[in-house]
Tab-separated table of C-alpha atoms in Angstrom:
chain	number	residue	atom	x	y	z
A	162	MET	CA	-25.636	-36.131	-4.614
A	163	SER	CA	-23.075	-33.349	-4.800
A	164	LYS	CA	-21.096	-32.734	-7.994
A	165	THR	CA	-17.370	-33.388	-7.953
A	166	PRO	CA	-15.138	-30.959	-9.902
A	167	SER	CA	-14.941	-33.450	-12.746
A	168	ASP	CA	-18.748	-33.504	-12.983
A	169	ALA	CA	-19.021	-29.678	-12.984
A	170	GLN	CA	-19.512	-27.815	-16.180
A	171	PRO	CA	-16.259	-26.130	-17.395
A	172	ILE	CA	-15.917	-22.386	-16.625
A	173	ARG	CA	-16.387	-20.414	-19.888
A	174	HIS	CA	-14.551	-17.157	-20.097
A	175	PRO	CA	-14.685	-15.028	-23.233
A	176	PRO	CA	-11.733	-15.786	-25.487
A	177	LEU	CA	-8.647	-13.689	-24.643
A	178	ASN	CA	-9.045	-11.589	-27.793
A	179	ARG	CA	-12.492	-10.543	-26.517
A	180	ARG	CA	-11.350	-9.466	-23.118
A	181	PHE	CA	-10.901	-5.701	-22.629
A	182	GLY	CA	-8.089	-6.037	-20.163
A	183	TYR	CA	-6.121	-8.365	-22.314
A	184	ARG	CA	-6.613	-6.368	-25.510
A	185	PHE	CA	-5.758	-3.097	-23.865
A	186	THR	CA	-2.686	-4.598	-22.204
A	187	ILE	CA	-1.389	-5.970	-25.543
A	188	LEU	CA	-1.888	-2.561	-27.210
A	189	SER	CA	-0.425	-0.685	-24.305
A	190	ARG	CA	2.609	-2.938	-24.132
A	191	ALA	CA	3.254	-2.644	-27.876
A	192	LEU	CA	3.016	1.199	-27.786
A	193	ALA	CA	5.137	1.430	-24.661
A	194	GLN	CA	7.817	-0.878	-26.068
A	195	HIS	CA	7.644	1.100	-29.395
A	196	MET	CA	8.308	4.423	-27.588
A	197	LEU	CA	10.953	2.897	-25.291
A	198	LEU	CA	12.952	1.679	-28.325
A	199	TYR	CA	12.842	5.065	-29.838
A	200	VAL	CA	13.559	7.293	-26.766
A	201	GLY	CA	16.207	4.803	-25.570
A	202	ARG	CA	17.972	4.849	-28.913
A	203	GLU	CA	17.625	8.542	-29.714
A	204	PHE	CA	17.702	10.239	-26.256
A	205	GLY	CA	19.063	7.639	-23.826
A	206	LEU	CA	15.831	7.708	-21.800
A	207	ASN	CA	13.912	4.932	-20.246
A	208	LEU	CA	10.142	4.856	-20.329
A	209	ALA	CA	9.627	6.296	-16.878
A	210	GLU	CA	11.890	9.251	-17.712
A	211	PHE	CA	10.049	9.831	-20.945
A	212	ARG	CA	6.703	9.771	-19.264
A	213	ILE	CA	7.890	12.242	-16.595
A	214	LEU	CA	9.278	14.626	-19.177
A	215	SER	CA	5.971	14.412	-21.087
A	216	VAL	CA	4.003	15.374	-17.972
A	217	LEU	CA	6.406	18.218	-17.148
A	218	ALA	CA	6.057	19.507	-20.720
A	219	ASP	CA	2.325	19.686	-20.231
A	220	ARG	CA	2.543	21.713	-16.980
A	221	ASP	CA	4.584	24.696	-15.915
A	222	SER	CA	5.600	22.913	-12.745
A	223	THR	CA	4.219	20.090	-10.670
A	224	SER	CA	4.889	17.907	-7.687
A	225	ILE	CA	6.026	14.216	-7.564
A	226	LYS	CA	2.539	13.186	-6.501
A	227	ASP	CA	0.999	14.994	-9.426
A	228	ILE	CA	3.550	13.284	-11.808
A	229	ALA	CA	2.731	9.801	-10.466
A	230	ALA	CA	-0.918	9.659	-11.413
A	231	PRO	CA	-0.804	10.387	-15.162
A	232	THR	CA	2.354	8.379	-15.665
A	233	SER	CA	1.029	5.282	-13.935
A	234	LEU	CA	4.160	5.185	-11.800
A	235	ASP	CA	4.360	5.083	-8.061
A	236	LYS	CA	5.979	7.980	-6.208
A	237	ALA	CA	9.129	5.971	-5.454
A	238	HIS	CA	9.554	5.165	-9.153
A	239	VAL	CA	9.034	8.786	-10.060
A	240	THR	CA	11.622	9.870	-7.485
A	241	ARG	CA	14.216	7.437	-8.874
A	242	ALA	CA	13.631	8.415	-12.472
A	243	LEU	CA	13.517	12.084	-11.592
A	244	ALA	CA	16.954	11.759	-9.877
A	245	ASN	CA	18.335	10.531	-13.251
A	246	LEU	CA	16.651	13.330	-15.113
A	247	MET	CA	18.112	15.926	-12.691
A	248	GLU	CA	21.575	14.285	-12.942
A	249	ARG	CA	21.375	14.702	-16.690
A	250	GLY	CA	20.233	18.332	-16.356
A	251	LEU	CA	16.731	17.720	-17.885
A	252	ALA	CA	14.702	18.598	-14.808
A	253	THR	CA	15.009	20.504	-11.574
A	254	GLN	CA	13.300	20.299	-8.261
A	255	VAL	CA	12.991	22.790	-5.486
A	256	ILE	CA	11.237	22.924	-2.123
A	257	ASP	CA	7.756	24.542	-2.359
A	258	PRO	CA	7.926	27.746	-0.394
A	259	GLY	CA	4.267	27.527	0.494
A	260	ASP	CA	4.544	23.881	1.774
A	261	ARG	CA	8.029	22.767	2.652
A	262	ARG	CA	6.950	19.112	2.476
A	263	LEU	CA	6.409	19.411	-1.277
A	264	ARG	CA	9.003	19.481	-4.046
A	265	VAL	CA	8.209	21.445	-7.176
A	266	VAL	CA	9.478	19.775	-10.367
A	267	LYS	CA	10.188	21.658	-13.590
A	268	LEU	CA	11.793	21.002	-16.972
A	269	THR	CA	15.055	22.610	-17.755
A	270	VAL	CA	15.786	24.183	-21.158
A	271	ALA	CA	17.592	20.900	-22.048
A	272	GLY	CA	14.629	18.857	-20.822
A	273	ARG	CA	12.224	20.943	-22.941
A	274	ALA	CA	14.508	20.430	-25.975
A	275	THR	CA	14.597	16.708	-25.361
A	276	ILE	CA	10.847	16.331	-25.158
A	277	THR	CA	10.399	18.562	-28.160
A	278	GLY	CA	12.758	16.285	-30.025
A	279	THR	CA	10.367	13.385	-29.449
A	280	LEU	CA	7.399	15.273	-30.870
A	281	PRO	CA	7.789	14.334	-34.543
A	282	PHE	CA	7.983	10.579	-33.664
A	283	SER	CA	4.895	10.848	-31.338
A	284	LEU	CA	2.883	12.785	-33.949
A	285	GLU	CA	3.780	10.343	-36.733
A	286	ARG	CA	2.825	7.433	-34.558
A	287	GLN	CA	-0.501	9.022	-33.716
A	288	LYS	CA	-1.240	9.834	-37.342
A	289	ARG	CA	-0.320	6.253	-38.404
A	290	LEU	CA	-2.616	4.725	-35.776
A	291	GLU	CA	-5.470	7.085	-36.573
A	292	GLY	CA	-5.008	6.397	-40.256
A	293	CYS	CA	-5.979	2.783	-39.705
A	294	LEU	CA	-9.542	4.004	-39.110
A	295	THR	CA	-12.107	6.029	-40.979
A	296	ALA	CA	-13.120	9.390	-39.506
A	297	ALA	CA	-16.414	7.821	-38.282
A	298	GLU	CA	-14.604	4.897	-36.741
A	299	LEU	CA	-12.187	7.168	-34.949
A	300	ARG	CA	-15.036	9.297	-33.549
A	301	LEU	CA	-16.810	6.099	-32.391
A	302	LEU	CA	-13.523	4.830	-30.822
A	303	TRP	CA	-12.928	7.947	-28.794
A	304	LYS	CA	-16.503	7.900	-27.644
A	305	ALA	CA	-16.386	4.206	-26.742
A	306	LEU	CA	-13.049	4.632	-24.930
A	307	SER	CA	-14.541	7.464	-22.866
A	308	VAL	CA	-17.599	5.328	-21.992
A	309	LEU	CA	-15.466	2.385	-21.078
A	310	SER	CA	-12.948	4.461	-19.036
A	311	ASP	CA	-15.882	6.005	-17.037
A	312	GLU	CA	-17.386	2.599	-16.414
A	313	ALA	CA	-13.994	1.100	-15.435
A	314	GLU	CA	-13.470	3.947	-12.872
A	315	ARG	CA	-16.950	3.256	-11.451
A	316	MET	CA	-16.064	-0.432	-11.197
A	317	LEU	CA	-12.764	0.391	-9.414
A	318	ALA	CA	-14.509	2.685	-6.957
A	319	GLU	CA	-17.108	0.070	-6.210
A	320	GLU	CA	-14.427	-2.604	-5.560
A	321	GLU	CA	-12.394	-0.149	-3.461
A	322	GLN	CA	-15.556	0.515	-1.422
A	323	ARG	CA	-16.101	-3.224	-0.914
A	324	GLY	CA	-12.542	-3.739	0.032
A	325	ALA	CA	-12.488	-0.885	2.597
A	326	GLY	CA	-13.403	-3.263	5.345
A	327	SER	CA	-11.054	-6.049	4.343
A	328	LYS	CA	-7.843	-7.017	6.062
A	329	ARG	CA	-5.024	-4.601	5.907
A	330	GLY	CA	-2.615	-7.254	4.477
A	331	SER	CA	-4.990	-7.830	1.552
A	332	THR	CA	-4.949	-4.080	0.869
A	333	ARG	CA	-1.109	-3.996	0.828
A	334	THR	CA	-1.037	-6.850	-1.570
A	335	ALA	CA	-3.499	-5.131	-3.874
A	336	LYS	CA	-1.562	-1.930	-3.794
A	337	ARG	CA	1.622	-3.690	-4.709
A	338	GLU	CA	-0.081	-5.440	-7.530
A	339	ASP	CA	-1.629	-2.166	-8.675
A	340	ALA	CA	1.788	-0.399	-8.532
A	341	LYS	CA	3.308	-3.250	-10.540
A	342	GLY	CA	0.629	-2.999	-13.093
A	343	ARG	CA	0.898	0.756	-13.465
A	344	ARG	CA	4.499	0.395	-14.433
A	345	ASP	CA	3.358	-1.690	-17.475
A	346	ALA	CA	0.971	0.980	-18.679
A	347	SER	CA	1.600	2.763	-22.011
A	348	PRO	CA	3.021	6.269	-22.252
């Protein structure tokens, strides 16, 4: 005799507060919202613009593609946010002389001043979060995050490999969902 759904054992997931994705999402969302409230109030920036300025401050110049990855934004979102930054005089973009298909993006003096102005807030926030932990807990946290990040990347690569032969429509849906999820990532 086969079991009906009502006869089946209930599916047991770990509680939400024990799921990595859920906990990281909650933390990421709180930190992103915290930063958004600050940079919006003090500098008139949205989160995408702040993330782009942060990447540009870390590099002398870069391409839109190279901005997209660390900001967890898709290239179209980067392009729109970058247009706003250029209109405000915070960034510039020129055609790469070596490869005319690429645009090289740089901070302006005003853009550098803006991102420098966010530094005290960012440093205080980091100090406050780190202050919640002992030195030993903090070392363990960084090590654990590194191990978890490496494993999550391996899991992603495995799933991408499995999906390589799937229908193209499914891939497009996954890419749209991934792009949507990246917009919610923390700064």
